[in-house]
Amino acid sequence: MILGKLAFYLNVFTVGVLSLWLSLIFIGITFRLSGSVLSTFTAKAKRRILWFIVLTPWLIAVIVTLVLMMPARLDSYANGFIATLVHWHHAYTFSLTSWHALTMALFSSVFIFGVIHRMLSVRKNLHRLDLLAQFSTTDDQASEILESNWLSTIESRLPQAFTAGLFQPRCYVTTGLRDSISTNEYTIIQLHEQAHRRRFDPLKKLLFAFFGSFFSRVIGEQLNVAMELAMEQCADEAVLNTGKEASAIAKTLLKVTRLTMAYTPKQASVQPACDFLTPQLDERVTYLMREQKGRAFPVLITSCLFVLVTVVCLLSVDTLHHVTEKFFIH
Amino acid sequence: MQLGELEKQVLQYLWETEVADAKQVYAYFEKRRGGSLSTIQSTLDRLFKKGLLKRDKQGHAFQYQAAIERDTFIGQLIKGLTSEFNADKGNSLLAAFTSVSPEFNEDQLERLEQIIEDQRDKNKSDGSV
């Protein structure tokens, strides 16, 4: 049995973990039930909503922990209104053989495993990128469009264009793609990739995926796919804002897709790029061609949802605590 | 896998020459960048151990050739970057301009093309009114 300050901090951690899990469940269910509404928003709003979804559980966990544990720290509030509603009894007592310790150990294991797994995966990915960079050359012709020569050309027949790298992202275009498209299409691709580079999308994707991985696997994947689409739509929109015609951008998308499809695995022993779900291209094209891009970020709805989930979590953590300790030994 | 500058050049040379022994590789690089035969031999050995070259002993010397074609090699690197995303959505460090699902077909592309044309016609007629 641990007593005193250390016990208090361990209890804070436990409350934080419980609140996080509960808010992940509540937000996850909300997303599962209303995820289809996302397509009615602008790409920018979609990005914000998705960030709100993955970050809110963490913020709620902090708030719930503060509300539950503050009365224990501040004696004057100990008998106050909040403490009569919710409180964490035995704040200064922590048993290593209790369910609190089990919760803490479970979360720590999942968290550490998740971080290590992601770091290894990122390292592997960065090594591949490093090697690829060695076989690429800077495209001087692109300097007018991409500031500071951030475009590299890879000599390969595989038609591909992408932006990669975490802190210094670069845009890559293969010669196979560059030589099969017109100057205007090449410019559209460069502007699109530049938008990804300017926004540090690869890094943001990684961070988003990390926070998304705390949801269930199905919801995590849905969130990643939705963010991928929102990022692509934002990059398409950035090209649109430079004055390029929507139809020209959409047609370039279709042309590059056709080129990728024509490049069969037999020719190079590679599958055509990543498994970008079919509806993604559909949505990108229809979004580009739509005059009304959609609704703005729903401040009122998200604020209400935030308050509601925080209150539900606050009450649930306290209830869960009391119910568990009523039936089981602490 | 990390490749040194000489390793990269040797690999490049073998992609173009197809088959060569250490002496032939050395003869080519001696004129261009100097160095010794043993440096070339150890470079070839390293590339072989990395699985990028295959070798065949003919007499006393090894005949080296690329184990993988240049396009396939680059393709695999790109595929590696993108397929990471397939296996576990989110580990990808790249944002591809476009990519396709294996189920995607020409009919779907034609349907999307029709949407673009229809919208463009609509915009034109709206503009002319």
Coordinates of C-alpha atoms in Angstrom, one line a residue:
Chain A
M1 CA 0.0 0.0 0.0
I2 CA 1.3 3.4 -1.0
L3 CA 0.4 6.4 1.0
G4 CA 0.8 10.2 0.7
K5 CA 1.9 12.2 -2.3
L6 CA 3.0 9.4 -4.5
A7 CA -0.4 7.6 -4.0
F8 CA -2.1 10.9 -4.9
Y9 CA -0.2 11.1 -8.2
L10 CA -0.9 7.5 -9.0
N11 CA -4.6 8.1 -8.4
V12 CA -4.5 11.1 -10.6
F13 CA -3.0 8.9 -13.3
T14 CA -5.7 6.2 -12.8
V15 CA -8.5 8.8 -13.0
G16 CA -6.9 10.2 -16.1
V17 CA -6.8 6.8 -17.7
L18 CA -10.4 6.0 -16.8
S19 CA -11.7 9.3 -18.1
L20 CA -9.7 8.9 -21.3
W21 CA -11.1 5.4 -22.0
L22 CA -14.7 6.5 -21.2
S23 CA -14.4 9.6 -23.4
L24 CA -12.9 7.5 -26.2
I25 CA -15.9 5.2 -26.0
F26 CA -18.4 8.1 -26.0
I27 CA -16.7 10.1 -28.8
G28 CA -16.1 6.9 -30.7
I29 CA -19.8 6.0 -30.6
T30 CA -20.8 9.5 -31.6
F31 CA -18.4 9.3 -34.6
R32 CA -19.7 5.9 -35.6
L33 CA -23.3 7.1 -35.5
S34 CA -22.7 10.4 -37.2
G35 CA -19.6 9.9 -39.3
S36 CA -21.4 10.1 -42.6
V37 CA -22.3 13.8 -41.9
L38 CA -18.7 14.6 -42.4
S39 CA -19.1 14.8 -46.2
T40 CA -21.5 17.8 -45.8
F41 CA -18.6 20.0 -44.5
T42 CA -15.8 21.8 -46.3
A43 CA -12.5 20.0 -46.4
K44 CA -11.0 22.5 -43.9
A45 CA -13.9 22.0 -41.5
K46 CA -13.6 18.3 -41.9
R47 CA -10.0 18.4 -40.8
R48 CA -10.9 20.5 -37.8
I49 CA -13.7 18.1 -36.8
L50 CA -11.4 15.1 -37.1
W51 CA -8.7 16.8 -35.0
F52 CA -11.5 17.6 -32.5
I53 CA -12.5 14.0 -32.4
V54 CA -9.0 12.6 -31.7
L55 CA -7.9 15.3 -29.2
T56 CA -11.1 15.9 -27.2
P57 CA -10.8 12.6 -25.2
W58 CA -7.4 13.8 -23.9
L59 CA -8.6 17.2 -23.0
I60 CA -11.7 15.7 -21.3
A61 CA -9.5 13.3 -19.4
V62 CA -7.5 16.3 -18.0
I63 CA -10.6 18.2 -17.0
V64 CA -12.3 15.3 -15.4
T65 CA -9.1 14.4 -13.5
L66 CA -8.8 18.0 -12.3
V67 CA -12.4 18.2 -11.2
L68 CA -12.2 14.8 -9.4
M69 CA -8.9 15.3 -7.7
M70 CA -8.9 19.0 -7.0
P71 CA -11.2 18.7 -3.9
A72 CA -8.7 16.4 -2.4
R73 CA -5.8 18.9 -2.9
L74 CA -7.7 22.0 -1.9
D75 CA -9.2 21.4 1.6
S76 CA -11.4 24.5 1.3
Y77 CA -13.2 22.9 -1.6
A78 CA -13.3 19.4 0.0
N79 CA -16.8 19.9 1.2
G80 CA -17.8 22.1 -1.7
F81 CA -20.4 21.6 -4.3
I82 CA -18.2 19.6 -6.7
A83 CA -17.0 17.3 -4.0
T84 CA -20.6 16.5 -3.0
L85 CA -21.3 15.4 -6.6
V86 CA -18.1 13.7 -7.6
H87 CA -14.9 12.9 -5.8
W88 CA -12.3 10.3 -5.6
H89 CA -12.2 8.9 -2.2
H90 CA -8.9 7.5 -0.8
A91 CA -7.0 10.0 -2.9
Y92 CA -3.9 9.6 -0.8
T93 CA -4.0 5.8 -0.7
F94 CA -3.0 3.5 -3.6
S95 CA -2.7 -0.2 -3.5
L96 CA -0.5 -1.9 -6.1
T97 CA -2.8 -5.0 -6.0
S98 CA -6.0 -2.9 -6.7
W99 CA -8.0 -2.6 -9.9
H100 CA -6.6 0.9 -10.1
A101 CA -3.1 -0.5 -10.5
L102 CA -4.4 -3.0 -13.1
T103 CA -6.0 -0.1 -15.1
M104 CA -2.8 1.9 -14.9
A105 CA -0.7 -1.1 -15.9
L106 CA -3.0 -1.9 -18.8
F107 CA -2.9 1.6 -20.2
S108 CA 0.9 1.9 -19.7
S109 CA 1.4 -1.3 -21.6
V110 CA -0.9 -0.3 -24.5
F111 CA 0.7 3.2 -24.6
I112 CA 4.3 2.0 -24.5
F113 CA 3.6 -0.8 -27.0
G114 CA 1.8 1.7 -29.3
V115 CA 4.7 4.2 -29.1
I116 CA 7.4 1.6 -29.8
H117 CA 5.5 0.0 -32.6
R118 CA 4.9 3.3 -34.3
M119 CA 8.4 4.5 -33.8
L120 CA 9.8 1.3 -35.4
S121 CA 7.4 1.6 -38.2
V122 CA 8.3 5.2 -38.8
R123 CA 12.0 4.4 -38.7
K124 CA 11.6 1.7 -41.3
N125 CA 9.6 4.1 -43.4
L126 CA 12.3 6.8 -43.0
H127 CA 15.0 4.4 -44.1
R128 CA 13.1 3.5 -47.2
L129 CA 12.6 7.2 -47.9
D130 CA 16.3 7.9 -47.3
L131 CA 17.2 5.3 -49.8
L132 CA 14.7 6.6 -52.3
A133 CA 16.1 10.1 -51.9
Q134 CA 19.5 8.7 -52.9
F135 CA 18.1 7.7 -56.2
S136 CA 16.3 11.0 -56.8
T137 CA 17.5 14.3 -58.2
T138 CA 16.3 17.8 -57.6
D139 CA 14.1 19.1 -60.3
D140 CA 15.5 22.6 -61.1
Q141 CA 12.6 23.3 -63.6
A142 CA 10.2 23.2 -60.6
S143 CA 11.9 26.0 -58.7
E144 CA 9.4 28.6 -60.0
I145 CA 6.5 26.7 -58.6
L146 CA 8.0 25.0 -55.6
E147 CA 10.0 27.3 -53.4
S148 CA 13.6 26.3 -52.6
N149 CA 13.6 23.3 -55.0
W150 CA 11.5 21.0 -52.8
L151 CA 10.7 18.8 -55.7
S152 CA 12.7 15.6 -56.4
T153 CA 12.5 13.5 -59.5
I154 CA 12.9 9.8 -59.3
E155 CA 13.9 8.0 -62.4
S156 CA 11.3 5.2 -62.6
R157 CA 8.6 4.2 -65.0
L158 CA 6.2 3.8 -62.1
P159 CA 3.8 6.8 -62.3
Q160 CA 3.8 8.3 -58.9
A161 CA 3.7 11.7 -57.1
F162 CA 3.8 12.1 -53.4
T163 CA 5.1 14.2 -50.5
A164 CA 7.1 12.5 -47.8
G165 CA 9.2 13.3 -44.8
L166 CA 8.4 14.5 -41.3
F167 CA 10.2 17.7 -40.5
Q168 CA 11.5 18.5 -43.9
P169 CA 8.9 17.1 -46.2
R170 CA 9.8 16.9 -49.9
C171 CA 7.7 16.3 -53.0
Y172 CA 8.6 13.4 -55.3
V173 CA 7.5 12.8 -58.9
T174 CA 8.7 9.9 -61.0
T175 CA 9.9 10.4 -64.5
G176 CA 7.3 7.8 -65.5
L177 CA 4.6 10.2 -64.4
R178 CA 6.2 13.5 -65.5
D179 CA 6.8 12.3 -69.1
S180 CA 3.2 11.1 -69.5
I181 CA 1.4 14.3 -68.6
S182 CA 1.1 17.8 -70.0
T183 CA 2.9 20.9 -68.6
N184 CA -0.4 22.1 -67.1
E185 CA -1.1 18.7 -65.4
Y186 CA 2.5 18.6 -64.1
T187 CA 2.0 22.1 -62.6
I188 CA -1.3 21.0 -60.9
I189 CA 0.5 18.0 -59.4
Q190 CA 3.3 20.2 -58.1
L191 CA 0.9 22.7 -56.6
H192 CA -1.0 19.9 -55.0
E193 CA 2.1 18.3 -53.5
Q194 CA 3.4 21.8 -52.4
A195 CA 0.2 22.2 -50.4
H196 CA 0.9 19.0 -48.6
R197 CA 4.5 20.1 -48.0
R198 CA 3.5 23.5 -46.7
R199 CA 1.0 22.0 -44.2
F200 CA 3.4 19.3 -43.1
D201 CA 0.8 16.7 -43.9
P202 CA 3.0 13.6 -43.5
L203 CA 3.8 14.7 -39.9
K204 CA 0.3 15.6 -39.1
K205 CA -0.9 12.3 -40.5
L206 CA 1.4 10.5 -38.2
L207 CA 0.3 12.4 -35.2
F208 CA -3.3 12.0 -36.1
A209 CA -2.9 8.3 -36.6
F210 CA -1.2 8.1 -33.1
F211 CA -4.1 9.7 -31.4
G212 CA -6.6 7.8 -33.5
S213 CA -5.0 4.5 -32.5
F214 CA -6.5 4.8 -29.0
F215 CA -9.9 4.3 -30.5
S216 CA -11.1 0.8 -31.5
R217 CA -9.3 -0.5 -34.6
V218 CA -12.3 0.0 -36.8
I219 CA -12.9 3.6 -35.7
G220 CA -9.2 4.4 -35.9
E221 CA -9.0 3.2 -39.5
Q222 CA -12.2 5.1 -40.4
L223 CA -10.7 8.3 -38.8
N224 CA -7.5 7.9 -40.8
V225 CA -9.3 7.3 -44.0
A226 CA -11.4 10.4 -43.4
M227 CA -8.4 12.5 -42.5
E228 CA -6.5 11.2 -45.6
L229 CA -9.5 12.3 -47.8
A230 CA -9.7 15.7 -46.0
M231 CA -6.0 16.4 -46.5
E232 CA -6.3 15.5 -50.2
Q233 CA -9.3 17.7 -50.6
C234 CA -7.5 20.5 -48.9
A235 CA -4.6 20.1 -51.2
D236 CA -6.9 20.0 -54.3
E237 CA -8.6 23.2 -53.0
A238 CA -5.2 24.9 -52.6
V239 CA -4.6 24.2 -56.3
L240 CA -8.1 25.6 -57.1
N241 CA -7.2 28.8 -55.1
T242 CA -4.2 29.4 -57.4
G243 CA -6.7 29.9 -60.3
K244 CA -6.6 26.5 -61.9
E245 CA -9.9 25.2 -63.2
A246 CA -11.7 22.6 -61.1
S247 CA -12.3 20.4 -64.2
A248 CA -8.6 20.5 -65.0
I249 CA -7.6 19.4 -61.5
A250 CA -10.3 16.6 -61.6
K251 CA -9.2 15.5 -65.0
T252 CA -5.6 15.4 -63.9
L253 CA -6.6 13.2 -61.0
L254 CA -8.4 10.8 -63.4
K255 CA -5.4 10.8 -65.8
V256 CA -2.9 9.9 -63.0
T257 CA -5.3 7.2 -61.8
R258 CA -5.5 5.8 -65.3
L259 CA -1.7 5.8 -65.6
T260 CA -1.3 4.1 -62.3
M261 CA -3.9 1.5 -63.3
A262 CA -2.2 0.9 -66.7
Y263 CA 1.1 0.2 -64.9
T264 CA 0.4 -3.4 -64.1
P265 CA 2.2 -5.3 -61.4
K266 CA 3.7 -7.5 -64.2
Q267 CA 5.7 -4.6 -65.5
A268 CA 7.5 -3.7 -62.3
S269 CA 6.4 -6.2 -59.7
V270 CA 4.7 -3.5 -57.8
Q271 CA 1.1 -3.0 -56.9
P272 CA -0.4 0.3 -58.0
A273 CA 0.3 2.6 -55.0
C274 CA -1.7 2.4 -51.8
D275 CA -5.1 1.0 -51.2
F276 CA -6.9 4.3 -51.5
L277 CA -10.5 3.4 -51.2
T278 CA -12.5 3.8 -54.3
P279 CA -15.0 6.3 -52.8
Q280 CA -12.0 8.6 -52.1
L281 CA -11.5 9.5 -55.8
D282 CA -15.2 9.7 -56.2
E283 CA -15.5 12.2 -53.4
R284 CA -12.5 14.2 -54.5
V285 CA -13.8 14.7 -58.0
T286 CA -17.4 15.5 -56.9
Y287 CA -16.0 17.9 -54.2
L288 CA -13.9 19.7 -56.7
M289 CA -16.8 20.1 -59.2
R290 CA -19.3 21.2 -56.5
E291 CA -19.9 24.9 -56.3
Q292 CA -21.0 24.9 -52.7
K293 CA -18.2 23.2 -50.9
G294 CA -20.1 22.5 -47.7
R295 CA -20.7 23.8 -44.2
A296 CA -18.2 25.5 -41.9
F297 CA -16.8 24.1 -38.7
P298 CA -19.8 23.5 -36.3
V299 CA -18.7 25.5 -33.3
L300 CA -22.0 25.2 -31.4
I301 CA -22.4 21.5 -31.9
T302 CA -18.9 20.6 -31.1
S303 CA -19.0 22.8 -28.0
C304 CA -22.2 21.2 -26.8
L305 CA -20.8 17.8 -27.5
F306 CA -17.6 18.7 -25.6
V307 CA -19.6 19.8 -22.5
L308 CA -21.9 16.9 -22.7
V309 CA -19.2 14.2 -22.9
T310 CA -17.2 15.9 -20.2
V311 CA -20.2 15.8 -17.8
V312 CA -21.1 12.2 -18.8
C313 CA -17.5 11.2 -18.3
L314 CA -17.2 13.0 -14.9
L315 CA -20.3 11.2 -13.6
S316 CA -19.3 7.9 -15.2
V317 CA -15.8 7.8 -13.7
D318 CA -17.2 8.5 -10.3
T319 CA -20.1 6.0 -10.7
L320 CA -17.7 3.4 -12.2
H321 CA -15.4 3.8 -9.2
H322 CA -18.2 3.4 -6.7
V323 CA -19.9 0.5 -8.5
T324 CA -16.6 -1.4 -8.9
E325 CA -15.7 -1.0 -5.3
K326 CA -19.1 -2.0 -4.1
F327 CA -18.9 -5.4 -5.8
F328 CA -15.1 -6.0 -5.7
I329 CA -12.5 -5.5 -3.0
H330 CA -10.6 -2.4 -3.6
Chain B
M1 CA 19.1 -0.1 -45.8
Q2 CA 21.7 2.7 -46.4
L3 CA 23.8 2.9 -49.5
G4 CA 27.1 4.7 -49.7
E5 CA 27.9 6.9 -52.7
L6 CA 30.2 4.3 -54.3
E7 CA 27.7 1.5 -53.6
K8 CA 25.0 3.6 -55.4
Q9 CA 27.3 4.2 -58.4
V10 CA 28.3 0.5 -58.6
L11 CA 24.7 -0.5 -58.5
Q12 CA 23.9 2.0 -61.2
Y13 CA 26.8 0.7 -63.3
L14 CA 25.6 -2.9 -63.0
W15 CA 22.0 -1.9 -63.9
E16 CA 23.5 -0.5 -67.2
T17 CA 26.2 -3.1 -67.8
E18 CA 24.2 -6.1 -66.6
V19 CA 27.1 -8.5 -65.8
A20 CA 30.7 -7.7 -64.7
D21 CA 33.4 -9.0 -62.5
A22 CA 35.3 -6.9 -60.0
K23 CA 38.1 -6.1 -62.4
Q24 CA 35.7 -4.7 -65.0
V25 CA 33.9 -2.6 -62.4
Y26 CA 37.3 -1.4 -61.2
A27 CA 38.4 -0.5 -64.7
Y28 CA 35.3 1.6 -65.2
F29 CA 35.6 3.5 -61.9
E30 CA 39.4 3.8 -61.9
K31 CA 39.2 6.3 -64.8
R32 CA 36.3 8.2 -63.2
R33 CA 37.0 8.4 -59.5
G34 CA 40.2 6.5 -58.8
G35 CA 40.3 4.0 -55.8
S36 CA 41.7 0.5 -55.6
L37 CA 40.5 -2.9 -56.7
S38 CA 40.0 -4.0 -53.1
T39 CA 37.6 -1.1 -52.5
I40 CA 35.6 -2.2 -55.4
Q41 CA 35.7 -5.8 -54.3
S42 CA 34.5 -4.9 -50.8
T43 CA 31.8 -2.7 -52.3
L44 CA 30.5 -5.5 -54.5
D45 CA 30.6 -7.8 -51.5
R46 CA 28.6 -5.4 -49.4
L47 CA 26.0 -5.0 -52.2
F48 CA 25.8 -8.8 -52.5
K49 CA 25.3 -9.1 -48.7
K50 CA 22.5 -6.5 -48.9
G51 CA 20.8 -8.6 -51.5
L52 CA 21.1 -6.1 -54.3
L53 CA 23.6 -8.1 -56.3
K54 CA 23.8 -11.8 -57.2
R55 CA 27.1 -13.5 -58.1
D56 CA 28.3 -16.5 -60.0
K57 CA 31.7 -17.9 -59.6
Q58 CA 33.4 -18.4 -63.0
G59 CA 36.9 -19.6 -62.7
H60 CA 38.6 -17.7 -59.9
A61 CA 36.4 -14.6 -60.2
F62 CA 32.8 -13.7 -59.3
Q63 CA 30.6 -12.4 -62.0
Y64 CA 28.2 -9.9 -60.5
Q65 CA 24.8 -8.7 -61.7
A66 CA 22.0 -6.7 -60.2
A67 CA 19.6 -9.0 -58.3
I68 CA 16.8 -6.7 -58.9
E69 CA 16.0 -4.4 -61.9
R70 CA 16.2 -0.6 -61.3
D71 CA 12.5 0.0 -61.9
T72 CA 11.6 -2.9 -59.7
F73 CA 13.9 -1.7 -57.0
I74 CA 12.5 1.9 -57.0
G75 CA 9.0 0.5 -57.4
Q76 CA 9.5 -1.7 -54.3
L77 CA 10.8 1.3 -52.3
I78 CA 7.7 3.4 -53.3
K79 CA 5.5 0.4 -52.7
G80 CA 7.1 -0.1 -49.3
L81 CA 6.3 3.5 -48.4
T82 CA 2.7 3.2 -49.5
S83 CA 1.9 -0.3 -48.5
E84 CA 2.8 0.5 -44.9
F85 CA -0.3 2.6 -45.1
N86 CA -2.2 -0.4 -46.4
A87 CA -1.3 -2.7 -43.6
D88 CA -1.8 -0.2 -40.8
K89 CA -3.5 3.0 -42.0
G90 CA -1.6 5.9 -40.5
N91 CA 2.0 4.7 -40.6
S92 CA 2.6 6.2 -44.0
L93 CA 4.8 9.3 -44.1
L94 CA 3.6 10.3 -47.4
A95 CA 0.7 12.0 -49.1
A96 CA 0.2 10.5 -52.6
F97 CA -1.3 12.6 -55.4
T98 CA -3.6 9.7 -56.3
S99 CA -3.7 6.0 -55.9
V100 CA -6.2 3.4 -56.9
S101 CA -7.9 0.5 -55.3
P102 CA -7.4 -2.9 -57.2
E103 CA -11.2 -2.9 -57.6
F104 CA -11.2 0.4 -59.4
N105 CA -12.2 0.0 -63.1
E106 CA -12.5 2.0 -66.3
D107 CA -16.3 2.3 -66.0
Q108 CA -15.9 4.2 -62.7
L109 CA -13.4 6.5 -64.3
E110 CA -15.7 7.1 -67.2
R111 CA -18.6 7.9 -64.9
L112 CA -16.4 10.4 -63.0
E113 CA -15.3 11.9 -66.4
Q114 CA -19.0 12.4 -67.2
I115 CA -19.6 14.2 -63.9
I116 CA -16.8 16.6 -64.8
E117 CA -18.1 17.2 -68.3
D118 CA -21.7 17.7 -67.0
Q119 CA -20.6 20.2 -64.4
R120 CA -18.4 22.0 -66.9
D121 CA -21.3 22.3 -69.3
K122 CA -23.6 23.5 -66.5
N123 CA -21.1 26.1 -65.5
K124 CA -20.7 27.3 -69.1
S125 CA -24.5 27.6 -69.6
D126 CA -24.8 29.4 -66.2
G127 CA -22.1 31.8 -67.3
S128 CA -23.7 32.5 -70.7
V129 CA -27.1 33.3 -69.2

